Amino acid sequence: MSKILLIVSDLLTQLNDSQREAVVHTEGPVMIIAGAGSGKTRALTYRIAYMLEKGVDPFSVLALTFTNKAAKEMKSRIMELVGSDKGRNVWMGTFHSIFARMLRVEGHLLGYPQNFTIYDSDDSKRLIKSITNELSLDTKVYSPSYVLHRISGAKSNLFSAQDYCNNTDITNADFSAGKPMIGEIFKMYNTRLKRADAMDFDDLLFNTNVLLRDFPEVLYKYQHKFKYVLVDEYQDTNYAQYLIIKRIAALNENICVVGDDAQSIYSFRGANIQNILNFKIDYPDNQLFRLEQNYRSTKTIVNAANGVIAQNKDQIKKTVWTDKENGELITLLRASSDNEEGTLVANSIFGFKMSKQLPNNSFAILYRTNAQSRSIEEALRRQGIPYKIFGGLSFYSRKEVKDLLGYFRLVINHNDEEALLRIINYPARGIGKTTIERLQVIANEQNRSIWELIEHPLELQQEFNKGVIIKLDDFVTKIKSFSVQMKTKTAFDLARHITTSVAIVADLKEDDSPEGVQRIENIESLLNAIQEYSEKEPVIDEETGEAIKENTLQGFMQDVALLTDADNDKEENADRVVLMTIHAAKGLEFPYVYIVGVEENLFPSIQSLGTRAELEEERRLFYVAITRAELKLTISYAESRFRWGTPTLCEPSRFIEEIDAAFIEQPRKKISFQANKPYSIPQTPKLAKNLKKLEIEPMSLSEPFESSESDKLEVGMTVLHQKFGQGRITDIEGAGANKKATVAFAAVGNKQLILKFAKLRIINEN
DNA sequence: GATTGTGCCCTTTTT
DNA sequence: GGGCACAATC
């Protein structure tokens, strides 16, 4: 008794007043509005630890997070606080993984087998594409990603395919967008998913809602099971997620949501900021706690971020403050090209490393799009700085990995059509395109899966010749023989057996290029991961005694579709500079942060300039980026950047101006470049060398490029541009900051330049 | 039916 | 600068 009290009070002493209040109010609806860096995760983990210490049954606690990584971290923190025997049994995970687990148990009520496959968005797009082709629709008009976006949006708002087609607002919108067939594609897509015993990401949430809505006994079971529901990153939940929580928590109303409307950055995938705003309406007797003290960043960073986010109209009022020191000013780096941007950033990191003796993992480089990593990466490599890229082409989406996983998937679920199509002729076994197409046509006619057709080759004798039938039969026999071994072999033994037996590695060995070697390494690391999994203890649900995870291949495969790169890093503590998108950086913090590519049309993205809501989401994203920094923030932009393989002019983002100038370090010297080197501005080794000599002072390479006053420019003049060389002005429009000139350059043709940024020197005035 | 070459998209952000 | 669809050839 006294020991428990001691531990409980011990827990509470490590919190500030508002955190403590949020932790001890364990009953009833609670909303915690937590500013960036205010110890939100701390409050949540301590709250759970506190409940467990007070004697709450860990099996009755459901904690939903946004990423697997966050769940894993939180769980290990809780286990540190209260011991692993209690902490281990809390239900903690992402919405998708928790409810996938539930659907494995209850899905039969909806007609799904226990071994259903989870299609990732890659699978979904392939399926949509083949449906679009079957309907003889133009895949450019009906681009798979757009169609999937529409379907996903519908499912996130709990619209079935039928609802979608019956809703005139939706159908009218599709009709005026010139895409009236999306509803039809939606229907066929769902039919085909069902036929493949598969669910896509959104189905996991949609079907959970159907279960809780249509099966009172299921609702009853989970309402009684989960007496406490906690949701992290509540601002990023969509309607389907919102309703699941609401339904499960309806009985006990012990629901605690944690969020920050200022950090809502996922509305593009259906997240609804209204969920946070409506919490008060849904639970009138709610308790609201605000965590406003930032423990992460310097005053400069906190105040700069506050100033930026203040420009958004839609937000819950709150004041984030810190009692840390002012710290260093924000540095602004201007580069003439994306390559130079990389060099400047790499040099800056190198400089800090040397002068302050910092490890590499004190630094993070954040960008808006994955495509930006390349130029940064090259610069870091030249500078000899080790780095790690998160995201991008994730490990699980590499072709060779997906191929092998395709075998595993088909072995587990024969009806998994995307897996079957992927591997039926890889490695090549003489089952060609025509055969596959005919099989698909027959399958669609009879509404059976391809597997059901080829499983009975005798029925196909009229359709195919003897040779083809034998090949199909061999394939079926092979897959079946693997399936038989699923019960007797460990995941690793079976995976290895399949890999050698279908000769994937042998096929890859044909290619001895570095990429080919890399592919074999990827296969090996997949097998290593499976081996590690096989050697772990099986996970048993102590409540029911059921094995939640066995060490079978099926067990391994259950979550694979829900894993991302970030969940998979073994060298988590390796000393490397971290590169990732801002989205991926949410929830993380680093002493030194670089936000790169802060340019109009890139950040904010050109696709988000349409509405205020979209622009405000971009601004929140910028806010998230700024608030990742603990000590020092550096922002960079380039004046030109390779996009679509050609150099494009860029101008600095409006977001830079939105930072109060008092927080920005004024450059000592203008960054400028030599005029008489038209197209070879900074690239590669030579410049890197120069810069290295100059340490972090890349700003004074040579004489400044003096530009002429833009209001002297007139049509007909011949001008020199620092990058595009000589050209003739053919048109001038606009005034002031928006004044633009069209210039016909000898080297690169017509360009429209914004005179505020383009440095033009008049060479000839006629 | 497989392999190689060419031209045409493209680019947000992720479970 | 890359991935993917289609065409041409073996």
mmCIF file of C-alpha atoms (C1' of nucleotides) in Angstrom, chain A residues 96 268-269 368 370 434-435 564 581 583 607, chain B residues 1-3 8-15:
data_model
loop_
_atom_site.group_PDB
_atom_site.id
_atom_site.type_symbol
_atom_site.label_atom_id
_atom_site.label_comp_id
_atom_site.label_asym_id
_atom_site.label_seq_id
_atom_site.Cartn_x
_atom_site.Cartn_y
_atom_site.Cartn_z
ATOM 1 C CA HIS A 96 -4.967 0.610 -38.320
ATOM 2 C CA PHE A 268 -5.320 15.786 -47.197
ATOM 3 C CA ARG A 269 -5.970 12.294 -46.050
ATOM 4 C CA ARG A 368 8.434 19.301 -47.952
ATOM 5 C CA ASN A 370 10.820 13.368 -50.648
ATOM 6 C CA THR A 434 -1.909 -13.347 -72.958
ATOM 7 C CA THR A 435 -2.507 -16.235 -70.596
ATOM 8 C CA THR A 564 6.626 2.021 -42.616
ATOM 9 C CA THR A 581 9.854 15.041 -44.697
ATOM 10 C CA HIS A 583 5.302 15.072 -41.996
ATOM 11 C CA GLN A 607 -1.199 22.327 -55.102
ATOM 12 C "C1'" DG B 1 6.670 -15.244 -74.812
ATOM 13 C "C1'" DA B 2 10.920 -12.646 -73.446
ATOM 14 C "C1'" DT B 3 13.997 -8.947 -73.939
ATOM 15 C "C1'" DC B 8 5.746 9.994 -71.977
ATOM 16 C "C1'" DC B 9 3.928 11.022 -67.629
ATOM 17 C "C1'" DC B 10 5.276 12.887 -63.435
ATOM 18 C "C1'" DT B 11 5.766 15.302 -57.985
ATOM 19 C "C1'" DT B 12 2.926 16.574 -52.285
ATOM 20 C "C1'" DT B 13 2.574 15.002 -47.644
ATOM 21 C "C1'" DT B 14 1.194 8.700 -45.254
ATOM 22 C "C1'" DT B 15 -1.527 4.602 -42.324
#
